[in-house]
PDB file of C-alpha atoms in Angstrom:
ATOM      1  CA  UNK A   1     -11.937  15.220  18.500  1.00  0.00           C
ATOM      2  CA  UNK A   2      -9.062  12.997  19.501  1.00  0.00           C
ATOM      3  CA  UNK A   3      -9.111   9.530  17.922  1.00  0.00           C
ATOM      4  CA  UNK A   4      -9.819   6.376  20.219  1.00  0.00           C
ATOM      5  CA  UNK A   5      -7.973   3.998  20.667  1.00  0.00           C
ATOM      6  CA  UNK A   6      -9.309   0.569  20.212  1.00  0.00           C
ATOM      7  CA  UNK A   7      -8.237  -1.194  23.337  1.00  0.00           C
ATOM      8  CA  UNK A   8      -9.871  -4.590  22.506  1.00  0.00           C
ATOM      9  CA  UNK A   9      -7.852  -4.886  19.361  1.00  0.00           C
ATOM     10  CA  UNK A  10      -4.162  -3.372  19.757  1.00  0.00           C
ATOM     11  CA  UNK A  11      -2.606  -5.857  22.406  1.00  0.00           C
ATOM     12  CA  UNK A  12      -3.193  -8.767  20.620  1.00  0.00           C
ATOM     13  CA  UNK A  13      -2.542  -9.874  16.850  1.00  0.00           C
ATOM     14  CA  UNK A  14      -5.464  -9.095  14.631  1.00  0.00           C
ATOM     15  CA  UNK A  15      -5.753 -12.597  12.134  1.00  0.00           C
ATOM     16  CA  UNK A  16      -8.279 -10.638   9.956  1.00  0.00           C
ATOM     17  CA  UNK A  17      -5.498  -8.063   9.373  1.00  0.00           C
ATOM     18  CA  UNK A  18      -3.081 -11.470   8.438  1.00  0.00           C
ATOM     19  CA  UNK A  19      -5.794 -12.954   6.235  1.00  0.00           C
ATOM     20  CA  UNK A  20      -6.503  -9.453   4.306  1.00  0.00           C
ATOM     21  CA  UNK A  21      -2.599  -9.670   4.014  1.00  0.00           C
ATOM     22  CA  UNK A  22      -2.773 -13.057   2.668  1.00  0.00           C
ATOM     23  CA  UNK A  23      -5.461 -12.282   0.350  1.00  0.00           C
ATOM     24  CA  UNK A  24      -3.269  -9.025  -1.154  1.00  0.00           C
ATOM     25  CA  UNK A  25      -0.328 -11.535  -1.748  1.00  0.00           C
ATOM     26  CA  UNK A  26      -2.613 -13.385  -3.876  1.00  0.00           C
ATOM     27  CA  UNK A  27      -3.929 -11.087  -5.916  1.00  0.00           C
ATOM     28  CA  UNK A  28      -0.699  -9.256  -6.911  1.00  0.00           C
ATOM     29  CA  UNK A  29       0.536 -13.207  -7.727  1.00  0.00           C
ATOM     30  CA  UNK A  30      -3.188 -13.222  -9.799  1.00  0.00           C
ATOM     31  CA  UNK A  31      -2.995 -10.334 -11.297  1.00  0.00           C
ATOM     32  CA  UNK A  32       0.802 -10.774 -12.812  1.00  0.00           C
ATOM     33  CA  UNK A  33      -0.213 -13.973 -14.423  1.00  0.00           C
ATOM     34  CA  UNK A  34      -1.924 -12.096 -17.175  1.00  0.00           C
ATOM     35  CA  UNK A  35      -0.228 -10.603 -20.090  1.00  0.00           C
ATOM     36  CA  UNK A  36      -2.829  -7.586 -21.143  1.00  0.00           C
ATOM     37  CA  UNK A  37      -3.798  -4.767 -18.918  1.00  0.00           C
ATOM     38  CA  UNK A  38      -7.877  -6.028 -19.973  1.00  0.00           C
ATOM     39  CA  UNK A  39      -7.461  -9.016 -17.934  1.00  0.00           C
ATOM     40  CA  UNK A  40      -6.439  -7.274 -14.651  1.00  0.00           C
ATOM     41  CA  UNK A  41      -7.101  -3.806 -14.816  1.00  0.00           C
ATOM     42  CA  UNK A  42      -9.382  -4.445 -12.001  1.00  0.00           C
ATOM     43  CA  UNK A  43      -6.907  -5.986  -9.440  1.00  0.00           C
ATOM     44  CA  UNK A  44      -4.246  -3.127 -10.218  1.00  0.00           C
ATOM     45  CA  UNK A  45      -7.223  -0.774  -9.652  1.00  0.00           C
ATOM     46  CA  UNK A  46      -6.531  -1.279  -6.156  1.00  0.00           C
ATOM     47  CA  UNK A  47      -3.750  -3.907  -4.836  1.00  0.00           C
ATOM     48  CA  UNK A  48      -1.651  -1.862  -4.072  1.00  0.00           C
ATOM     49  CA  UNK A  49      -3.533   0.448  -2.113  1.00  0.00           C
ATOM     50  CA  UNK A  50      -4.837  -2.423  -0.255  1.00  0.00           C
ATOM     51  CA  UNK A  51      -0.771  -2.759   0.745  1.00  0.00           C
ATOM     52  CA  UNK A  52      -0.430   0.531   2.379  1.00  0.00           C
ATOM     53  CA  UNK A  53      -3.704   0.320   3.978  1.00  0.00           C
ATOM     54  CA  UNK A  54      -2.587  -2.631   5.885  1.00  0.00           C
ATOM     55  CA  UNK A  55       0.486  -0.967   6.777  1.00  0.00           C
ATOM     56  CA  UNK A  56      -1.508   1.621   7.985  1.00  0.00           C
ATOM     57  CA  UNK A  57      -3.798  -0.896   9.781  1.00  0.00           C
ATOM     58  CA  UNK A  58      -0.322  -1.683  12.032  1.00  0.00           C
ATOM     59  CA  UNK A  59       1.052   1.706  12.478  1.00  0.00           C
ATOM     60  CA  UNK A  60       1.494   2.464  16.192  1.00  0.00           C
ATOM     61  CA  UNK A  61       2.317   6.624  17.239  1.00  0.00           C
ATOM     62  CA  UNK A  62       5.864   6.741  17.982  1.00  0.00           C
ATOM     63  CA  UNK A  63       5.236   9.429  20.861  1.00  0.00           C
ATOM     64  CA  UNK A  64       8.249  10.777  22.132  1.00  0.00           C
ATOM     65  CA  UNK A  65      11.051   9.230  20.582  1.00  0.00           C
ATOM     66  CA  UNK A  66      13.874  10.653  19.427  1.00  0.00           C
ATOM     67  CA  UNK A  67      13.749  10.524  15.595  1.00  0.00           C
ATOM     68  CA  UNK A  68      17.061   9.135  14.940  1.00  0.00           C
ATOM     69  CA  UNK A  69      15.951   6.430  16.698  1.00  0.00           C
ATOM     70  CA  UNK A  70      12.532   5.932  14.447  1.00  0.00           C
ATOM     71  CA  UNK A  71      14.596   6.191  11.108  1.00  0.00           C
ATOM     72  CA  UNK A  72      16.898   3.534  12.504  1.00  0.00           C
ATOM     73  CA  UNK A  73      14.080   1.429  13.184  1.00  0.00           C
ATOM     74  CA  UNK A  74      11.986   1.764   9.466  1.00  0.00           C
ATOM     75  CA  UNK A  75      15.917   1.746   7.588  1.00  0.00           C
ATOM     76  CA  UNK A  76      16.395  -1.863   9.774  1.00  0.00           C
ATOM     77  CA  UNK A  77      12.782  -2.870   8.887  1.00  0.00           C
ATOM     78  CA  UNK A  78      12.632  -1.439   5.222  1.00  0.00           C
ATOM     79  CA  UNK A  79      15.353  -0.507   3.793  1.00  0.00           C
ATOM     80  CA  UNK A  80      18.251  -3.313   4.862  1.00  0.00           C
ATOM     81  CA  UNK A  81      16.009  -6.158   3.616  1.00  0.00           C
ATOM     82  CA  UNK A  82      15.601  -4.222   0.097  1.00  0.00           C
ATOM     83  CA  UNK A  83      19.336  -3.493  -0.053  1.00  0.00           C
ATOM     84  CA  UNK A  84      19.865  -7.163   0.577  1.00  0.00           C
ATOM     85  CA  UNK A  85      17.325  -8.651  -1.626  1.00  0.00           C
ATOM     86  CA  UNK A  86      18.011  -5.561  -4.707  1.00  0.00           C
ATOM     87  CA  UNK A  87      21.704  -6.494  -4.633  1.00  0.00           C
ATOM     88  CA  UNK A  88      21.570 -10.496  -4.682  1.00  0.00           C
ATOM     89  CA  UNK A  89      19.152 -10.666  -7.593  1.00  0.00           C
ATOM     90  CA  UNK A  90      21.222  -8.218  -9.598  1.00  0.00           C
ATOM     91  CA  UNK A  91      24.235  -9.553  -8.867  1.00  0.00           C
ATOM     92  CA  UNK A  92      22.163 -13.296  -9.843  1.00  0.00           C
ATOM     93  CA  UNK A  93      21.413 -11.160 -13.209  1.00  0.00           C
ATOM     94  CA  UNK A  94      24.371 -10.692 -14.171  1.00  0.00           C
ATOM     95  CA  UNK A  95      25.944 -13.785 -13.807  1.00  0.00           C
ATOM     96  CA  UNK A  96      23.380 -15.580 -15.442  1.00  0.00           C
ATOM     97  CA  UNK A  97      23.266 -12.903 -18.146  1.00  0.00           C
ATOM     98  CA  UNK A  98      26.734 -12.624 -19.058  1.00  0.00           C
ATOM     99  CA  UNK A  99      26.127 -13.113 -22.585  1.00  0.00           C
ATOM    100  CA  UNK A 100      24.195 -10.032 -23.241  1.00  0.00           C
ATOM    101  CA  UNK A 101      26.010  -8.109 -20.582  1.00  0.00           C
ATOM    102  CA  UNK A 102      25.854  -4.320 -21.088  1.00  0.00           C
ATOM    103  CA  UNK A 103      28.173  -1.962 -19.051  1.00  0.00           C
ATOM    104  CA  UNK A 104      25.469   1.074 -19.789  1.00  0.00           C
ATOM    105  CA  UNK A 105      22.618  -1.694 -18.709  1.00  0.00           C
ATOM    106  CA  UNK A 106      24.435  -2.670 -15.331  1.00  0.00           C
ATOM    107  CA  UNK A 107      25.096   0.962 -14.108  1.00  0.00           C
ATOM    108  CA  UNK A 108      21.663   2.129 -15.059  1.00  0.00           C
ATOM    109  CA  UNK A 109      20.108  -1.118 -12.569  1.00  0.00           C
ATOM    110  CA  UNK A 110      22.881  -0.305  -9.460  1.00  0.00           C
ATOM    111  CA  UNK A 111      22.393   3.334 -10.386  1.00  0.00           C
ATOM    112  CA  UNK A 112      18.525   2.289  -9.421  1.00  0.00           C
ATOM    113  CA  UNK A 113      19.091   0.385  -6.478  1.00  0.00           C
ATOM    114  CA  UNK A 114      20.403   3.384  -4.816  1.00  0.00           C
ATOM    115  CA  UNK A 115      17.998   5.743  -6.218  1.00  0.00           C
ATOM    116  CA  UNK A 116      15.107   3.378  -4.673  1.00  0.00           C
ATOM    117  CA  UNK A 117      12.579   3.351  -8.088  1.00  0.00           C
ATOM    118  CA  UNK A 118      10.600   0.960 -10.411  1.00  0.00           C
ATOM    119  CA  UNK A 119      10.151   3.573 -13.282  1.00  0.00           C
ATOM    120  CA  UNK A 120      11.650   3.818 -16.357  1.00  0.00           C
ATOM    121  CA  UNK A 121      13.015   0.102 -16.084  1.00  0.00           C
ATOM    122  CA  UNK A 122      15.200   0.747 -13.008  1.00  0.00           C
ATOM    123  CA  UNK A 123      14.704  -2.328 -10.429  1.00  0.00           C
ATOM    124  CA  UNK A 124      14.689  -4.200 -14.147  1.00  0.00           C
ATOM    125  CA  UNK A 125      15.522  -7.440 -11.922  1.00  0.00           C
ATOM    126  CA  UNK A 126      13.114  -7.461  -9.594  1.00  0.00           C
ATOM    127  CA  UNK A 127      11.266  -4.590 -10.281  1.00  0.00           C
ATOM    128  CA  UNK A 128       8.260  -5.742  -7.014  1.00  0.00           C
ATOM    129  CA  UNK A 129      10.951  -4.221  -4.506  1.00  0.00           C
ATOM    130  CA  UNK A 130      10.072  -0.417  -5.450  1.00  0.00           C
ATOM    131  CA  UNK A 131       7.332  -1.243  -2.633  1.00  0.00           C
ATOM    132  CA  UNK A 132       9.773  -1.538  -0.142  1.00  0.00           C
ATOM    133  CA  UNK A 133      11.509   2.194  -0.285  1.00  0.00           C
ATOM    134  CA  UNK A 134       8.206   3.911  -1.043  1.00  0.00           C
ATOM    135  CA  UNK A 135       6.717   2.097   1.815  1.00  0.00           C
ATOM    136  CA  UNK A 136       9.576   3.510   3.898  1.00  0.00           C
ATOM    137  CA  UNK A 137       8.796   7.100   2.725  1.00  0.00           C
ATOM    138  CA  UNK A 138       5.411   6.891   3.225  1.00  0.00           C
ATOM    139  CA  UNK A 139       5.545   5.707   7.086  1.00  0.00           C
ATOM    140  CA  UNK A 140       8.324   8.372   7.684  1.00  0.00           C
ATOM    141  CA  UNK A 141       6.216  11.321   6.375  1.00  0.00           C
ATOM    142  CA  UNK A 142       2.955   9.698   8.312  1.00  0.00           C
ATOM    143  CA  UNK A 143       5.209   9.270  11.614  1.00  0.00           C
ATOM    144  CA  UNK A 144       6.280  12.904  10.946  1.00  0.00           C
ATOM    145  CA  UNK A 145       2.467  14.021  11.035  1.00  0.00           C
ATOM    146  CA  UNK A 146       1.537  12.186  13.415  1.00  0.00           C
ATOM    147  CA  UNK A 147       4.356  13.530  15.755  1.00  0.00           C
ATOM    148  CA  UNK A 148       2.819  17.279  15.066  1.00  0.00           C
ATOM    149  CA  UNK A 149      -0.522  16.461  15.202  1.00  0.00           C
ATOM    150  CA  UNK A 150      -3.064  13.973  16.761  1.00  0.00           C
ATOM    151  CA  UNK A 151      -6.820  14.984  15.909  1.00  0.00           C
ATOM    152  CA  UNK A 152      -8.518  13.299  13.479  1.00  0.00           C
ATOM    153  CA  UNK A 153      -9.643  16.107  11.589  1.00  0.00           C
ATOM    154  CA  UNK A 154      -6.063  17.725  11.031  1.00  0.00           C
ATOM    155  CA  UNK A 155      -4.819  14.542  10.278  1.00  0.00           C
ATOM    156  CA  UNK A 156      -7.472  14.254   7.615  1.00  0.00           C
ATOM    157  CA  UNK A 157      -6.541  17.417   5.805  1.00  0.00           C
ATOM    158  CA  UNK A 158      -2.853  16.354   5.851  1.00  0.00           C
ATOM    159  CA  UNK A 159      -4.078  13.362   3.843  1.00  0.00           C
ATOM    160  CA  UNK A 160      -5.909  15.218   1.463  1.00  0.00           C
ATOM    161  CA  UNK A 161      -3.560  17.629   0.740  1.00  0.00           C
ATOM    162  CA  UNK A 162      -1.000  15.063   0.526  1.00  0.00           C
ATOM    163  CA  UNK A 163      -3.679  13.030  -2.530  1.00  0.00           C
ATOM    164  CA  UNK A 164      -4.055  16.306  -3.942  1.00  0.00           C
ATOM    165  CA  UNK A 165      -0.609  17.672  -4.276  1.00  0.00           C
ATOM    166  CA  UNK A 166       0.211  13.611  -5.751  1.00  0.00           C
ATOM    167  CA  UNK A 167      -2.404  13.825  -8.217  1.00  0.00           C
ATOM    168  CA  UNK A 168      -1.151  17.789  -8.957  1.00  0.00           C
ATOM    169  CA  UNK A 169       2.151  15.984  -9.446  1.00  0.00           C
ATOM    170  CA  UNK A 170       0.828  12.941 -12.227  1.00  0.00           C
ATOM    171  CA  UNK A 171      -1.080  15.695 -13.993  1.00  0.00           C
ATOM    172  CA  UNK A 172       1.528  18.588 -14.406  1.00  0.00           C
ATOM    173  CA  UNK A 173       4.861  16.508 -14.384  1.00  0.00           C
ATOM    174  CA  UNK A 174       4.031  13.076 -14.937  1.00  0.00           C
ATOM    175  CA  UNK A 175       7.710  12.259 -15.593  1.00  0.00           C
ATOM    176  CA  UNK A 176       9.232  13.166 -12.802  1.00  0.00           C
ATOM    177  CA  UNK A 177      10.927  10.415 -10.899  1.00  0.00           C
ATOM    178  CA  UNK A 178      12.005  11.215  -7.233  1.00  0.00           C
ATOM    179  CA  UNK A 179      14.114   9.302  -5.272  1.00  0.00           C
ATOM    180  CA  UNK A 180      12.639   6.295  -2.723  1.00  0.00           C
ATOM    181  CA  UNK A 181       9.446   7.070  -5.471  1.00  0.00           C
ATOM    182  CA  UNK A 182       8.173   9.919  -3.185  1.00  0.00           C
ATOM    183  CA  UNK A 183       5.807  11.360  -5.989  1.00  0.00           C
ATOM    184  CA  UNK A 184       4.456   7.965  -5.493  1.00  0.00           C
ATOM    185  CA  UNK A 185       4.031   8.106  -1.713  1.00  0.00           C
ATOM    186  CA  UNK A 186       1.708  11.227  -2.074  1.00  0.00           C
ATOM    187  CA  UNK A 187      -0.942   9.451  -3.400  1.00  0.00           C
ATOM    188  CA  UNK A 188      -0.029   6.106  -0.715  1.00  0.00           C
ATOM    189  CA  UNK A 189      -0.213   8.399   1.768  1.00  0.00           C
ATOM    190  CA  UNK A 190      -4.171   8.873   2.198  1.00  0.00           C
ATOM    191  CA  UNK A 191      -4.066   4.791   2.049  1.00  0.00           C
ATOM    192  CA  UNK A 192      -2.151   4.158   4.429  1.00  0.00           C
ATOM    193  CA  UNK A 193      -3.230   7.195   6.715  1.00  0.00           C
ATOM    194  CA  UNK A 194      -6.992   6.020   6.137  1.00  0.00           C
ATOM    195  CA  UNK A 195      -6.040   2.495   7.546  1.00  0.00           C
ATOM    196  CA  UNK A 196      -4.404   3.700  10.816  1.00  0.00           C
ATOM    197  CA  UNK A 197      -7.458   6.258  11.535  1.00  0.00           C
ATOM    198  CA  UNK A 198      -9.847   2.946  10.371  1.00  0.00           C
ATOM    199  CA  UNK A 199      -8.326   1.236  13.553  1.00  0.00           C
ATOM    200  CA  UNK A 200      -8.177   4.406  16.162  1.00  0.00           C
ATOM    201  CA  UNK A 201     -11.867   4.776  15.802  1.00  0.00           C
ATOM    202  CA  UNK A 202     -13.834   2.343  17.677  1.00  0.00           C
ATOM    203  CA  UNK A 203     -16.715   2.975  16.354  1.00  0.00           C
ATOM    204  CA  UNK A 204     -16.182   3.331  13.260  1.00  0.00           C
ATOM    205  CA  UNK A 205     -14.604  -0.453  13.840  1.00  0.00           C
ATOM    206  CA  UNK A 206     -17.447  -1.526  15.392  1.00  0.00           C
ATOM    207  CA  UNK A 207     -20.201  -0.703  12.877  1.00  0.00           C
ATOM    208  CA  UNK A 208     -17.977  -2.075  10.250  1.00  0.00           C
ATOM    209  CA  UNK A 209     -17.543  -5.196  11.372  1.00  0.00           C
ATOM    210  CA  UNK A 210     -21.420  -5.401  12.340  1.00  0.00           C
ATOM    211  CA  UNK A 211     -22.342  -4.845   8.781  1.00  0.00           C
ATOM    212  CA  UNK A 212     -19.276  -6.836   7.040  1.00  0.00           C
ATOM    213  CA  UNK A 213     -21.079  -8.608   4.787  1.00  0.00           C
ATOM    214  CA  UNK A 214     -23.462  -6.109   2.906  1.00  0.00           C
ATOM    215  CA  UNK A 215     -20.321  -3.724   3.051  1.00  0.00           C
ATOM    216  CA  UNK A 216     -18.168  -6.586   1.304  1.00  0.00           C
ATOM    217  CA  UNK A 217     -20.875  -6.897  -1.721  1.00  0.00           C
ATOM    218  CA  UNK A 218     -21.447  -3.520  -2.038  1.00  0.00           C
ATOM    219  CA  UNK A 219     -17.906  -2.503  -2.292  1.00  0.00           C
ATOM    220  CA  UNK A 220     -17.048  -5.188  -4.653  1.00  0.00           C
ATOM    221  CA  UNK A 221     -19.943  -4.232  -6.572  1.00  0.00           C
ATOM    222  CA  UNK A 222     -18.966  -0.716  -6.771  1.00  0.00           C
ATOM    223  CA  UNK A 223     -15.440  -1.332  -7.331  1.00  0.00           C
ATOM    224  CA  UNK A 224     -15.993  -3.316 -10.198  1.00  0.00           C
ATOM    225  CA  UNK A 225     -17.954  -0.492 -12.004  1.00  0.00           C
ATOM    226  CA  UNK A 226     -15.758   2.130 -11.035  1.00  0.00           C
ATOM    227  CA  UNK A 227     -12.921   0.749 -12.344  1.00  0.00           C
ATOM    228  CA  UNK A 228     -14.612  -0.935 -15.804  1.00  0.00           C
ATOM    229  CA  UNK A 229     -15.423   3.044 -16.314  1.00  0.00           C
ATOM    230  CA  UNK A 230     -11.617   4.339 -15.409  1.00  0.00           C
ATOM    231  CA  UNK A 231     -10.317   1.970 -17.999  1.00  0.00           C
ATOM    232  CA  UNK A 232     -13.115   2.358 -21.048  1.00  0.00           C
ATOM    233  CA  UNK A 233     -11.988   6.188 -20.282  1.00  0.00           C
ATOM    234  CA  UNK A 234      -8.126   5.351 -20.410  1.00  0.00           C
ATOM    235  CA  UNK A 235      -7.986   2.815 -22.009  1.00  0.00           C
ATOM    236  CA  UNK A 236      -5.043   1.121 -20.049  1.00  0.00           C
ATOM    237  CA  UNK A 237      -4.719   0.027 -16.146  1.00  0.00           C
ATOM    238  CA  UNK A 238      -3.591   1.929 -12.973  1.00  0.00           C
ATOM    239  CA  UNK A 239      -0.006   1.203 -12.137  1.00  0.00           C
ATOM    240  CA  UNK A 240       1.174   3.027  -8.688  1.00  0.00           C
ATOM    241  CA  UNK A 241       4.643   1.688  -9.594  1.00  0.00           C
ATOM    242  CA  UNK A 242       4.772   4.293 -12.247  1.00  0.00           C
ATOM    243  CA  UNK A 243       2.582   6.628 -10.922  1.00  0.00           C
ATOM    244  CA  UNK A 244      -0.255   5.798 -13.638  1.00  0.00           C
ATOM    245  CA  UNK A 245      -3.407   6.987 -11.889  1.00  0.00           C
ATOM    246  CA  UNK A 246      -5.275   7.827 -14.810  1.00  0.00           C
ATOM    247  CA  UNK A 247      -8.679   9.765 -13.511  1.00  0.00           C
ATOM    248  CA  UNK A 248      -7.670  10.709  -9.891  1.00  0.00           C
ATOM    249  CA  UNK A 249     -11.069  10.891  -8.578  1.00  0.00           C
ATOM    250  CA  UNK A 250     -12.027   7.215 -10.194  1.00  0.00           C
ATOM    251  CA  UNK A 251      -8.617   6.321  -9.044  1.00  0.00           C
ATOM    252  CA  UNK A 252      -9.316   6.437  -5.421  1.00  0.00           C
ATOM    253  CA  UNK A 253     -12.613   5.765  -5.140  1.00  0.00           C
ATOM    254  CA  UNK A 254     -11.979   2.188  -6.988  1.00  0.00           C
ATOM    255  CA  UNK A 255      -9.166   1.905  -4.430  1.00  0.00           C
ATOM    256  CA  UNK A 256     -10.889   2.597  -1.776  1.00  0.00           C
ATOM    257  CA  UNK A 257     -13.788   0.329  -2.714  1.00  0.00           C
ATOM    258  CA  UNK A 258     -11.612  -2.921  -3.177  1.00  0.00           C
ATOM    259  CA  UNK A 259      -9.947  -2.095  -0.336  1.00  0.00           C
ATOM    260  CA  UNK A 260     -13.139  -2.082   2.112  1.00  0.00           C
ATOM    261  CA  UNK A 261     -14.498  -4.637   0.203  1.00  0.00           C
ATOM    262  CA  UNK A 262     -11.370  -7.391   0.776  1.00  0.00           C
ATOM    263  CA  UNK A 263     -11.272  -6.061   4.480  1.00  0.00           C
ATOM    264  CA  UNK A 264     -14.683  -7.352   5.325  1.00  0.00           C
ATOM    265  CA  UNK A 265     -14.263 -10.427   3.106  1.00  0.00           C
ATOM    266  CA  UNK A 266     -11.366 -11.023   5.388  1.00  0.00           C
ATOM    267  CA  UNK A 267     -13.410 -10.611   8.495  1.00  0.00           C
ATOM    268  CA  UNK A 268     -15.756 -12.904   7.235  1.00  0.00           C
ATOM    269  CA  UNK A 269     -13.512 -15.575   6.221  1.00  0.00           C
ATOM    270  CA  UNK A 270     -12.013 -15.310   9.790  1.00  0.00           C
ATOM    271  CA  UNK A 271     -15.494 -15.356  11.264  1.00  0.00           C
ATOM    272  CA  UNK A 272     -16.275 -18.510   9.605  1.00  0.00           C
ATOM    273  CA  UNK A 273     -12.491 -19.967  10.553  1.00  0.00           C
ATOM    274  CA  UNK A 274     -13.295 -19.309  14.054  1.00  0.00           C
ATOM    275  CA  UNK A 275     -16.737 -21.100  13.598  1.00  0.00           C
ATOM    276  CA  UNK A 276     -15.255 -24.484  12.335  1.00  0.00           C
ATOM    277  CA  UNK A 277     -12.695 -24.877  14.913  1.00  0.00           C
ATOM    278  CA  UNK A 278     -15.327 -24.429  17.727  1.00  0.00           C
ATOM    279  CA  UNK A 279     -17.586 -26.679  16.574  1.00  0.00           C
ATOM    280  CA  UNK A 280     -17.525 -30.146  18.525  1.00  0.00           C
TER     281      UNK A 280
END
């Protein structure tokens, strides 16, 4: 079954896919305002996901392009801007820090910036950027599927092979750090794959935005339990940064739950938008 493309949709910008995006800034401002991983062990149970989703909501084939050309295009959109902003708020670090400078310190951080992770304090400045290189891993290996296959259904198993060999990875060597945090796009992988086959299907878009708002209390609803059980069990919150996933299973359905959730609660919000302005 090849996927359909939704024609209404691509040629213009989508403003629900801008609000969800608006909303996700939010919470990740929300949930780093608290101190203890009891007051917002339910927005880490799924921001982040909600990120590569989106991404994936955007994600157009690349068809026959040469590949040179496509890493050119993600290293210009992805990786230049987290150069830039990883360099200039290290080198803002260290001149503002020069009384507790630390030679070991300052090569560990540049030693990071090239390496392209958050774990084990690397990206200790601004530690938010590990987003951008994992990001840029995660559309490469999707563009490279994508490019060798095109039915839903094969597409599909990549994705679940790709959540199982992640979690594989957190279980067996939990440690291991890889560079551009690829152990990390694994399991961001089935996100952000799930969000470009979400927008393919026009069906599937259709019936989802007929039913928006039962979907959007239901998956809040179910969210919210999931994830109160995942931490009583662990006793701590997920953290993608550091591949923290806790109980895989719990893991994604939470993340999956607050992610369908926030996407109809940004369809309504738009709905509602569009409502005022019309009015007389």
């Amino acid at each position: 079954m090849q996927p359909q493309t939704n024609a209404h949709i691509a040629p213009k910008r989508i403003h629900w896919i801008d609000v969800t995006r608006g909303i996700a800034i939010i919470l990740v401002i929300y949930g780093h305002l608290f101190n203890t991983d009891h007051q917002r062990y339910l927005i880490y149970a799924f921001h982040m996901p909600l990120f590569f989703f989106i991404s994936g909501l955007v994600f157009k084939p690349t068809g026959s392009k040469p590949f040179r050309e496509i890493i050119v295009k993600y290293v210009k959109q992805l990786l230049i801007p987290y150069y830039i902003f990883a360099v200039l708020t290290y080198l803002f670090a260290l001149i503002s820090q020069t009384a507790t400078f630390s030679f070991n310190d300052a090569a560990y951080q540049a030693f990071g910036i090239l390496y392209g992770s958050g774990r084990d304090g690397m990206l200790g400045y601004n530690v938010v950027l590990w987003f951008l290189p994992c990001l840029f891993i995660t559309k490469l290996t999707f563009t490279m599927i994508t490019r060798k296959v095109s039915q839903t259904k094969f597409i599909f198993l990549f994705l679940l092979a790709s959540g199982c060999l992640g979690a594989l990875l957190t279980s067996v060597a939990p440690l291991i750090k890889l560079p551009f945090g690829f152990e990390i796009a694994l399991s961001a992988l089935p996100f952000f794959g799930a969000g470009y086959l979400f927008m393919t299907h026009k069906r599937l878009f259709e019936n989802f935005a007929k039913y928006k708002l039962p979907i959007a209390a239901g998956s809040m609803i179910f969210t919210m339990i999931i994830a109160t059980i995942d931490f009583s069990l662990s006793g701590h919150k997920i953290d993608m940064r550091v591949n923290q996933l806790d109980i895989t299973p719990l893991f994604y359905f939470g993340a999956f739950g607050g992610i369908i959730g926030w996407m109809a609660i940004s369809q309504l919000i738009r709905k509602n938008i569009l409502r005022k302005f019309k009015k007389p």
